[in-house]
Coordinates of C-alpha atoms and ligand atoms in Angstrom, one line a residue:
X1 CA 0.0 0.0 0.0
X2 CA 1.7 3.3 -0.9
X3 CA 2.3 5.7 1.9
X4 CA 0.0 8.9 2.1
X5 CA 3.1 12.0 2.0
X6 CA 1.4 13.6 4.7
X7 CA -0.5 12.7 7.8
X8 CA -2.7 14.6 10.0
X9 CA -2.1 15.0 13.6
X10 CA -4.0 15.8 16.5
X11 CA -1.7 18.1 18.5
X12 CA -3.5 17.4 21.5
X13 CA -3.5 14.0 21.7
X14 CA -1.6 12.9 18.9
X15 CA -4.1 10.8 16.6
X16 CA -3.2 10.8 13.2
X17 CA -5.5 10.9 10.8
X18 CA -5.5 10.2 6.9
X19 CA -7.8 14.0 6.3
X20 CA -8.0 17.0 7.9
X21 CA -11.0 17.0 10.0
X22 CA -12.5 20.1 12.2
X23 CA -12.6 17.8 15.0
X24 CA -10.2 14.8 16.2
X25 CA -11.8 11.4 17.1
X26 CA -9.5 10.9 19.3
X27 CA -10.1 13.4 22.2
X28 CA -13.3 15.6 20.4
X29 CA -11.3 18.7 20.8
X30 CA -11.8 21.2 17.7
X31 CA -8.7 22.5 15.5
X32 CA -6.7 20.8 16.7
X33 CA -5.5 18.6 13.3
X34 CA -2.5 19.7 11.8
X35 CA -0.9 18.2 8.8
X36 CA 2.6 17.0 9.1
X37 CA 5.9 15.2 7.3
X38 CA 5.6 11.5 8.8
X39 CA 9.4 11.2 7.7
X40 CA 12.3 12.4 10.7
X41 CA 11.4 12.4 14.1
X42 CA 10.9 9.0 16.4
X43 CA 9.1 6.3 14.9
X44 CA 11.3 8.0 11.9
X45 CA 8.8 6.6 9.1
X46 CA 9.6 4.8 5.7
X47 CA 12.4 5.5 3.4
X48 CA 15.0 4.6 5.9
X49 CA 17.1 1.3 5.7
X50 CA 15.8 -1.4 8.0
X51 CA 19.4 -1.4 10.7
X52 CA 19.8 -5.6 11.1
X53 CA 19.2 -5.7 15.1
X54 CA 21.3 -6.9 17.8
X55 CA 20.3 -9.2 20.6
X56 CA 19.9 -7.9 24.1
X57 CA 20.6 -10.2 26.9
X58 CA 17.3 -11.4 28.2
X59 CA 17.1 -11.3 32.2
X60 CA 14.6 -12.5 35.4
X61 CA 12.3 -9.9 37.3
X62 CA 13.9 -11.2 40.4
X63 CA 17.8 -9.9 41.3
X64 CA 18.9 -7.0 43.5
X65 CA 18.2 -3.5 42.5
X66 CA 18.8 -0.7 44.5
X67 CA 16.3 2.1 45.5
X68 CA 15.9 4.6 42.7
X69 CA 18.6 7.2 43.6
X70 CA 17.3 10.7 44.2
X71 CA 18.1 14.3 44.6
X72 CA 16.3 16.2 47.2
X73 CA 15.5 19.6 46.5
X74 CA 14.6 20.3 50.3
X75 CA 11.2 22.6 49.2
X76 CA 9.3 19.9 50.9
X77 CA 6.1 19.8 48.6
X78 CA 7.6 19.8 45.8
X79 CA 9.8 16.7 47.2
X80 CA 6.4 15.1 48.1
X81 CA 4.6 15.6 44.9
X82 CA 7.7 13.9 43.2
X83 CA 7.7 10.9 45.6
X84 CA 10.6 11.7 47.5
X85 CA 12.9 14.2 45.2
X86 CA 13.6 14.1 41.6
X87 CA 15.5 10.5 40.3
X88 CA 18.6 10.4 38.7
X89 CA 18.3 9.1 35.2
X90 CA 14.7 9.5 35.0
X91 CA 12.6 12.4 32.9
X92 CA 9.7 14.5 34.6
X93 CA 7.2 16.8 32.5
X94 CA 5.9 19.6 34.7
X95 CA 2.5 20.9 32.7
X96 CA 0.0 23.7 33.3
X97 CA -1.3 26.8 32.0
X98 CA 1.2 29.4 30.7
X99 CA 2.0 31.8 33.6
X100 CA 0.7 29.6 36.5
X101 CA 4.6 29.6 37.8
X102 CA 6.1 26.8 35.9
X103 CA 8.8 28.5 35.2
X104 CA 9.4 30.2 39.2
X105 CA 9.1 26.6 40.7
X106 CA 11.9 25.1 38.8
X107 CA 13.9 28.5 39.3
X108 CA 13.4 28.4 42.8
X109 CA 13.9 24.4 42.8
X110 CA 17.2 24.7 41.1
X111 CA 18.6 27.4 42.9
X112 CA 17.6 25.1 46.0
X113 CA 19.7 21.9 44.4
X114 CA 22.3 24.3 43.5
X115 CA 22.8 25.1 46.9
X116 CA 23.0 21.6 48.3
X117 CA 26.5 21.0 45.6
X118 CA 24.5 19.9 42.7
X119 CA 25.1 20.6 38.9
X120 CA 22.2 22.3 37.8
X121 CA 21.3 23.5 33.9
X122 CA 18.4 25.3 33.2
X123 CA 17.9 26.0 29.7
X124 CA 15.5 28.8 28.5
X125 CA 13.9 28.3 25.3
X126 CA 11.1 30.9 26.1
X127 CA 13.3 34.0 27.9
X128 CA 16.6 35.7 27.2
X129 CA 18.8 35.3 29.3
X130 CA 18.2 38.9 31.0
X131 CA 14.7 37.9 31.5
X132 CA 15.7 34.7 33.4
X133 CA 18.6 36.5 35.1
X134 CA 16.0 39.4 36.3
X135 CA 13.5 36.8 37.7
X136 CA 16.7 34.7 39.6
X137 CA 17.3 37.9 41.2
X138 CA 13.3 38.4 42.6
X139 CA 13.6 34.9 43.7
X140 CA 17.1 35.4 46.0
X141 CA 18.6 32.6 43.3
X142 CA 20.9 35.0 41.6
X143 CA 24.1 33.9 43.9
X144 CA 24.1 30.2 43.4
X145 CA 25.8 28.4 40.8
X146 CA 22.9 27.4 38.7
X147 CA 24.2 27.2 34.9
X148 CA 21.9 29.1 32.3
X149 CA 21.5 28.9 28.3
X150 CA 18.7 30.3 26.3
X151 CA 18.5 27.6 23.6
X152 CA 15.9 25.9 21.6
X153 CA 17.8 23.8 19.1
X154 CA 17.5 20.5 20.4
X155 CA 21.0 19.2 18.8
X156 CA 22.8 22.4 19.9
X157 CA 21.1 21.9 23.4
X158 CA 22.7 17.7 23.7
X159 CA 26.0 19.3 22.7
X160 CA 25.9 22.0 25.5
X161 CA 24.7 20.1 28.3
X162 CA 27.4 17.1 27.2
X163 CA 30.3 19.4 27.6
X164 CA 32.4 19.4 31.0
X165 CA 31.4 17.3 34.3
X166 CA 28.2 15.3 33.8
X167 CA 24.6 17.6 35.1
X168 CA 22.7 16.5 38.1
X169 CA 19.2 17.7 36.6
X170 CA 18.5 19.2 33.7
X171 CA 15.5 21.6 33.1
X172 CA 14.3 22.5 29.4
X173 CA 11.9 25.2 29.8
X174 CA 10.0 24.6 27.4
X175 CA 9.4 21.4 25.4
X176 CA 7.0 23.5 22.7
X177 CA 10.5 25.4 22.0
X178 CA 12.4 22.6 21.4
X179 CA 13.4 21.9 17.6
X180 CA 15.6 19.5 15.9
X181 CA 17.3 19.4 12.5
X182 CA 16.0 15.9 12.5
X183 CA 12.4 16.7 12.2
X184 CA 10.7 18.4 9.0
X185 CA 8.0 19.7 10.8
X186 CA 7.6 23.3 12.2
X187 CA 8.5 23.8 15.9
X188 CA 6.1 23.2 18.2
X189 CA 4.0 20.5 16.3
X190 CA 3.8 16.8 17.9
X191 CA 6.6 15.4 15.8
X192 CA 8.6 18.5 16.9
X193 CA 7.8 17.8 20.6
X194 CA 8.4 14.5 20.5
X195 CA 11.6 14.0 19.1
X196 CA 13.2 16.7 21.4
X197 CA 11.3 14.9 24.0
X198 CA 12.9 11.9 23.2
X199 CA 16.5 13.0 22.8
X200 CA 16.6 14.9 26.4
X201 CA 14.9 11.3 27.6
X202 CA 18.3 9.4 26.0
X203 CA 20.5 11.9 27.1
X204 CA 18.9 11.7 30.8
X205 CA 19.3 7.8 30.6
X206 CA 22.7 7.0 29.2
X207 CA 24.1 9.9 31.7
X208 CA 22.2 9.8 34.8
X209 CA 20.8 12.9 35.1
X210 CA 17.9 14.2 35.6
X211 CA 15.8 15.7 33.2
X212 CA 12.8 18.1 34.3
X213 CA 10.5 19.0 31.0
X214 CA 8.3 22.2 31.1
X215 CA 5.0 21.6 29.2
X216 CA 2.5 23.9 28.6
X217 CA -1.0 23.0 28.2
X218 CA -3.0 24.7 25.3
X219 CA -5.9 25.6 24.5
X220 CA -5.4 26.1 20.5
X221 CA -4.0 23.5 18.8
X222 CA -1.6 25.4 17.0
X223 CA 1.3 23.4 19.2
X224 CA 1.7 20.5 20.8
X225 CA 0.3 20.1 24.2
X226 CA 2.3 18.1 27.2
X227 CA -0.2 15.2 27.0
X228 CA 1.6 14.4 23.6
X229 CA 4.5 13.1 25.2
X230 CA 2.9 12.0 29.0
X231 CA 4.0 8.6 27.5
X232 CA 7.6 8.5 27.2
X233 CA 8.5 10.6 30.5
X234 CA 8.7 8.8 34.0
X235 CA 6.3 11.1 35.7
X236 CA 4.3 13.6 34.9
X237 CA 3.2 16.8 37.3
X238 CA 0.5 19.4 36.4
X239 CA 1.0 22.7 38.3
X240 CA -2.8 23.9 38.6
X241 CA -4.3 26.6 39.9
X242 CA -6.5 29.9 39.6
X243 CA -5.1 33.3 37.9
X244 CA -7.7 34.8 40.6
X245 CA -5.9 33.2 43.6
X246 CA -2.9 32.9 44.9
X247 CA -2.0 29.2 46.1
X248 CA -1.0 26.5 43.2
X249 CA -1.1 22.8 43.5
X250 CA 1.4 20.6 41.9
X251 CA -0.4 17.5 40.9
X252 CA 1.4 13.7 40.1
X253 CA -0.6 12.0 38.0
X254 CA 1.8 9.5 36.7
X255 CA 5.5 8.3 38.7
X256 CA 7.0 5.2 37.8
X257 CA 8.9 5.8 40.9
X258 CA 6.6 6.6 43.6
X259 CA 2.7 7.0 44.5
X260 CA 0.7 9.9 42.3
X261 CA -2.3 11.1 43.3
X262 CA 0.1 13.5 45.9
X263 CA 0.2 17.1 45.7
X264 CA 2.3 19.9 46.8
X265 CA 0.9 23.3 47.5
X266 CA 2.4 26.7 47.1
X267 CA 1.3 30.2 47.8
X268 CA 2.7 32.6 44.8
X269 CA 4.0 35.7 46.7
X270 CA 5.6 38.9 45.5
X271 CA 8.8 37.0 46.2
X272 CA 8.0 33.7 43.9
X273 CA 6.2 30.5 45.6
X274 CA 6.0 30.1 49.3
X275 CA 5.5 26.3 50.2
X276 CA 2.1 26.0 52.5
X277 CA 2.5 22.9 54.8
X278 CA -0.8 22.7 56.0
X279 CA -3.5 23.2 53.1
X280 CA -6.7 23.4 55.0
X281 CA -6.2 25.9 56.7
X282 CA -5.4 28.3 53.6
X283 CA -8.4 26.5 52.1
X284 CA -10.9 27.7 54.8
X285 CA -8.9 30.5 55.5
X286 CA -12.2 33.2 54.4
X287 CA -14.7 31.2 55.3
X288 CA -18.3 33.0 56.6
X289 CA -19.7 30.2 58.3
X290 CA -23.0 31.8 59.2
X291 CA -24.1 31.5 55.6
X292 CA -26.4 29.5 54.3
X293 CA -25.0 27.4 51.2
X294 CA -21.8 26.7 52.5
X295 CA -20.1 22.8 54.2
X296 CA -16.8 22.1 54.6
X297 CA -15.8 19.0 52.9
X298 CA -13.3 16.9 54.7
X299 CA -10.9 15.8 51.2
X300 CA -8.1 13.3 50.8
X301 CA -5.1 14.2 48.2
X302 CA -3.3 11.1 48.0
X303 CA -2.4 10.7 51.7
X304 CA -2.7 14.2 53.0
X305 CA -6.1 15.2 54.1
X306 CA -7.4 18.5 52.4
X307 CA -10.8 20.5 53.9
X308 CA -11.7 22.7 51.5
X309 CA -15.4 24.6 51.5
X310 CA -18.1 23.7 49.3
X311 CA -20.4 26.6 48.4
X312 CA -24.0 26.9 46.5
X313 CA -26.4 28.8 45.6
X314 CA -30.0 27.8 44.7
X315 CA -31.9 30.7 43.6
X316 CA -35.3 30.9 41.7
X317 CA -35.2 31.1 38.2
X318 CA -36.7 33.1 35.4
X319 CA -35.3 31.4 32.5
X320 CA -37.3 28.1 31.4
X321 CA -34.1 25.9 31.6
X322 CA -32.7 26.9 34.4
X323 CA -28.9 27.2 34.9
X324 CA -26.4 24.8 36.4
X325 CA -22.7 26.2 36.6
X326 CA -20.4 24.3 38.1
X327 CA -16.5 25.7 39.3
X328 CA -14.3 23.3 40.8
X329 CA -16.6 19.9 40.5
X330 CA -17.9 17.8 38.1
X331 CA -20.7 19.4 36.6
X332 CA -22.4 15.8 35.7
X333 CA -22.1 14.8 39.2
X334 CA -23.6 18.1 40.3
X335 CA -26.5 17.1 38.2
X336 CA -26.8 13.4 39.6
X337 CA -27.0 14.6 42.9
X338 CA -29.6 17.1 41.8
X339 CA -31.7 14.5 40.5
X340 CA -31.0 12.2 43.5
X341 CA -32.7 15.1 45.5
X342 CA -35.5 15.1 43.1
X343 CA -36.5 11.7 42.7
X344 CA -35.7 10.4 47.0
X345 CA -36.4 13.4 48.8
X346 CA -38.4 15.4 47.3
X347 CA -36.7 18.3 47.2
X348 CA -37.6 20.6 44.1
X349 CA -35.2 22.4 42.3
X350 CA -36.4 22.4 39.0
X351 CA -37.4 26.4 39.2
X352 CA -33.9 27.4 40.6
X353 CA -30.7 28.1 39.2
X354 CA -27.7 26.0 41.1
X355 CA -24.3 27.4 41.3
X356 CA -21.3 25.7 42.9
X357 CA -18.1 26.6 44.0
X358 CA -15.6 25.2 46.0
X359 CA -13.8 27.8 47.7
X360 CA -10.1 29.2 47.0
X361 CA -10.1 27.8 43.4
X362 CA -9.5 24.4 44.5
X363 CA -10.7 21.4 42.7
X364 CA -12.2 18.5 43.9
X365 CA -12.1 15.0 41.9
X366 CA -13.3 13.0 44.6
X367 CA -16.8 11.6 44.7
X368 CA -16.7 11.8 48.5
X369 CA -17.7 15.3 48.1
X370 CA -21.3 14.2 47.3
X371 CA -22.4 14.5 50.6
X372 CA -21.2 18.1 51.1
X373 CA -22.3 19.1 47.8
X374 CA -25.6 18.1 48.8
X375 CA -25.4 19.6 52.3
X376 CA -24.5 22.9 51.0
X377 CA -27.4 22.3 48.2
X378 CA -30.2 21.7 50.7
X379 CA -28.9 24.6 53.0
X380 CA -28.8 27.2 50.5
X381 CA -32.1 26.1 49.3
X382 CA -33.8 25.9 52.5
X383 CA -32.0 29.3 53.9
X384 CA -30.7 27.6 56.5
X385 CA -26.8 28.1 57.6
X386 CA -25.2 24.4 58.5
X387 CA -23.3 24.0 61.7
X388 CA -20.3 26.3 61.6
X389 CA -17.9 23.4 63.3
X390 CA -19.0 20.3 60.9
X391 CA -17.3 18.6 58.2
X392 CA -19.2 16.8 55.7
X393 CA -17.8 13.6 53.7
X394 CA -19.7 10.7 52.0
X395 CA -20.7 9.2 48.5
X396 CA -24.0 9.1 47.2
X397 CA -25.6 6.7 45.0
X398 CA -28.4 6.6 42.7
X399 CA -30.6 5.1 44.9
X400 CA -30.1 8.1 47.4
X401 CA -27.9 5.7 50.0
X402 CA -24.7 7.2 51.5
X403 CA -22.0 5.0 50.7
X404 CA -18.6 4.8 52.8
X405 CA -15.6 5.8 51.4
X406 CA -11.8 5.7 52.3
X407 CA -9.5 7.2 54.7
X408 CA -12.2 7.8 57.1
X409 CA -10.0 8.0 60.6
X410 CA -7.4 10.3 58.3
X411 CA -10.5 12.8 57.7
X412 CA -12.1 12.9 60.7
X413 CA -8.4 14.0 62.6
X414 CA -8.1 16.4 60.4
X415 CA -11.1 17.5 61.3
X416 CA -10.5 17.6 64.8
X417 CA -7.1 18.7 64.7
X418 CA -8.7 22.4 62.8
X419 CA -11.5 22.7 65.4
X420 CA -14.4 20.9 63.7
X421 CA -16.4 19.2 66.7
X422 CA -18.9 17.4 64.1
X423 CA -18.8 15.3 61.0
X424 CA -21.4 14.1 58.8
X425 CA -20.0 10.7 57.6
X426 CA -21.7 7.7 55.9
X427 CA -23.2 5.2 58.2
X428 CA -21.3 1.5 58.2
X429 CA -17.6 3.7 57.6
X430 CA -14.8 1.8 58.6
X431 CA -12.1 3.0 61.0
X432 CA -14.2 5.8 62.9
X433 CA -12.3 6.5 65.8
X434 CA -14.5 6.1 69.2
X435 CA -14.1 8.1 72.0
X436 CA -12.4 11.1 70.8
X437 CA -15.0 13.5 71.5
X438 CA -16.0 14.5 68.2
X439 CA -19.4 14.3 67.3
X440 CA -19.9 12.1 64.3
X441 CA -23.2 11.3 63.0
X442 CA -23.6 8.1 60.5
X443 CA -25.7 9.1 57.9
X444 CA -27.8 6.0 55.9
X445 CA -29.3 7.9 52.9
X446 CA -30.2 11.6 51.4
X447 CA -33.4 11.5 53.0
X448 CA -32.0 11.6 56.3
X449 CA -29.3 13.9 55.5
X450 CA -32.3 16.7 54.2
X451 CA -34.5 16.1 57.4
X452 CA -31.2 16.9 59.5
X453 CA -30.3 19.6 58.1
X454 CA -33.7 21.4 57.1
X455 CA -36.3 19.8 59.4
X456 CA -39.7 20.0 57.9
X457 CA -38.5 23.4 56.2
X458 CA -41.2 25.1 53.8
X459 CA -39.2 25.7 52.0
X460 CA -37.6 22.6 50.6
X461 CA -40.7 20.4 49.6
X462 CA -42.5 24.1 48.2
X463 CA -44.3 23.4 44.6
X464 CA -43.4 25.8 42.2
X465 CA -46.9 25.9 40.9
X466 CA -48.3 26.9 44.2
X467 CA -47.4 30.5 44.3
Ligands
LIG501 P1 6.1 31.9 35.4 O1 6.9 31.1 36.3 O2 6.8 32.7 34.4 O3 5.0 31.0 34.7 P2 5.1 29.9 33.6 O4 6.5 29.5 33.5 O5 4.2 28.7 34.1 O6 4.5 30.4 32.4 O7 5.2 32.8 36.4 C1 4.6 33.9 35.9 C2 3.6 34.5 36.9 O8 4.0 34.5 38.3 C3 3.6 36.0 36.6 O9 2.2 36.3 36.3 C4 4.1 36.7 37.7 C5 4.0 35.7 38.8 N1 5.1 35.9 39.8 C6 4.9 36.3 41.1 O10 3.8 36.7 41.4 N2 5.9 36.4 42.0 C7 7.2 36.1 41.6 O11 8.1 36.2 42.4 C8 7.4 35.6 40.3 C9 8.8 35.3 39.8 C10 6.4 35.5 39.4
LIG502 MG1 7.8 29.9 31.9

């Protein structure tokens, strides 16, 4: 079969595609299909001469290995987040949105090693050196020993960080800046990405040292996104956060060498990113408790226990399909609990707008928030504030039962140890700690949750028809 001369990528996810198309298959995102050269880059295409292979010596899963060795930056949540500092011979991709602090974090994380003896490179593709040099400065980093290029050749790059004694860690800042002579395509499309990706993987592997890849995510599909190359690295961190707020979470969704699901949380400051140990209290740190609409949901990240509040508003509507915005949750969830409220407690919202939020910015991902989310639902909607010193945490299912969930015992002393006296927790949970003090009431379905929290309010059961 003759090979079409170009293909059509997907810089999003990388599908390729024999037409241009509005919208990829893949993923569903729009423009994002870009037609490129399938010859150069990894994967290389047809054309070249097959290389006759050599055998590798095959081996047993069992033998001695040693611990992955790593290099501790000492900014202790960005340690945790990597699963115990960053390993040597191993490549990380740091993602988010452009200007969430990317760029500050590894400053600040190299000046950091640099300080401890390490041989740090941080190569620019983005900023001149002046820019780089200016920010080093803001962030007290300008006196260590950290080594600086503004590059974005990807050959040129291998060459400079070859030369003299070998690098501890590596940082490319970013990978959409990368090209090589190697690939025909322009810079910043997937087979551009990719094949700079993949030398700064080799290089990392055959010398040991570390490689940190910058990635930012983006919107347009004009260039390659991070998720394009999520594949090939060991681990992959998303830096998140708000442009409205000041605290960022770094994110591990992916670590060969250690647990994801952990995040590290910073605070951006006037002098670059402040590490904040203890999360919930920054979470709940404007919190008007004597509102209706709000609950505090006791959270899990990985193994650190987050409370973060949950806030909504049901107001009547005017518009025959009434609204539904979501910030910070799942808005299909929202919806299902919404219905749950309908259909097993009857509890009318079809008349009312809903909004959500969850306080700070923050995103939830856990479906232990259901029971919150409802809480703060049925407040708001019966105008009735919740108790200020109760945490709320619990799954709901279709059939309107609460459902355990994990990590109960790690909740709850959270709880207590922030001055919540209450909780709200699913009947039949596991681990609940007995005679602590705290006041934890099991909770079997919705039902009972609404008749706790609004009584026999008007309110709640009103028919819109009647007035
Ligand atoms: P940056 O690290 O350049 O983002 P990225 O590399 O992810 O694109 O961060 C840029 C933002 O951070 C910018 O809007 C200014 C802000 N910032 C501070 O608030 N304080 C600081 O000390 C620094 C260096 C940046
Ligand atoms: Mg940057």
């Amino acid at each position: 079969m003759a090979k079409p001369k170009t293909q059509f990528v997907c810089q999003n996810c990388g599908t390729v595609h024999n037409r241009w198309a509005g919208k990829c298959d893949g993923c569903g995102e729009w423009n994002t299909i870009v037609e490129e050269d399938p010859m150069g880059g990894i994967g290389g295409g047809p054309g070249r001469a097959p290389k006759k292979g050599r055998a590798v010596a095959l081996t047993t899963l069992s033998g001695e290995t040693e611990r992955a060795p790593r290099i501790h930056t000492g900014i202790s949540e960005l340690d945790r987040a990597t699963g115990g500092g960053f390993v040597r011979g191993s490549a990380v991709l740091i993602g988010g949105d452009p200007g969430i602090g990317k760029s500050t974090l590894l400053m600040q994380a190299a000046a950091a090693l640099s300080r401890r003896g390490h041989r740090i490179i941080y190569v620019s593709g983005e900023e001149a050196v002046a820019q780089v040099r200016l920010r080093a400065q803001r962030l007290d980093a300008a006196n260590t020993e950290v080594l600086l290029a503004a590059e974005t050749n990807v050959e040129d790059i291998l060459a400079t960080i070859s030369e003299g004694k070998r690098p501890d860690l590596v940082i490319i800042d970013s990978i959409q800046t990368l090209w090589s002579d190697t690939a025909d395509s322009a810079p910043g499309t997937v087979t551009q990405v990719r094949t700079g990706v993949q030398a700064m993987i080799r290089f990392a592997k055959q010398t040991g040292a570390a490689m940190v890849l910058v990635g930012h995510v983006t919107k347009e599909g004009q260039i390659a996104g991070p998720r394009v190359v999520e594949h090939m690295v060991d681990a992959v961190l998303y830096f998140e956060g708000d442009r409205g707020h000041h605290y960022r979470i770094l994110r591990t969704v992916k670590n060969r060498f250690g647990p994801t699901d952990e995040i590290g949380v910073f605070e951006m400051s006037d002098k670059g990113l402040r590490e904040v140990s203890n999360p919930s209290e920054l979470f709940l740190g404007e919190r008007n408790a004597k509102a209706p609409g709000a609950a505090v949901f006791a959270g899990m990240e990985g193994t650190r226990p987050v409370l973060v509040e949950v806030q909504a508003l049901v107001a009547p509507t005017s518009l025959g399909t009434p609204r539904r915005a979501v910030v910070g949750w799942d808005s299909s969830r929202l919806s299902m609990i919404l219905a749950v409220l309908e259909a097993h407690c009857g509890v009318r919202l079809g008349q009312h707008d809903v909004y959500l939020n969850v306080a700070g910015g923050y995103r939830i991902s856990e479906p232990a928030a259901d029971l919150a989310v409802a809480s703060a639902l049925v407040s708001s909607l019966a105008g009735l504030a919740l108790p200020a010193d109760c945490v709320y945490f619990g799954e709901i299912s279709l059939s309107g039962a609460v459902r355990p969930v994990s990590q109960t015992a790690q909740r709850l002393k959270e709880a207590e140890k922030l001055g919540f006296a209450g909780a709200m927790l699913p009947a039949a949970s596991a681990e609940v700690p007995k005679g602590t003090g705290g006041r934890w009431t099991e909770i079997d379905d919705l039902p009972d949750l609404v008749a706790r929290i609004a009584g026999s309010s008007a309110r709640l059961r009103q028919a819109p028809e009647d007035d």
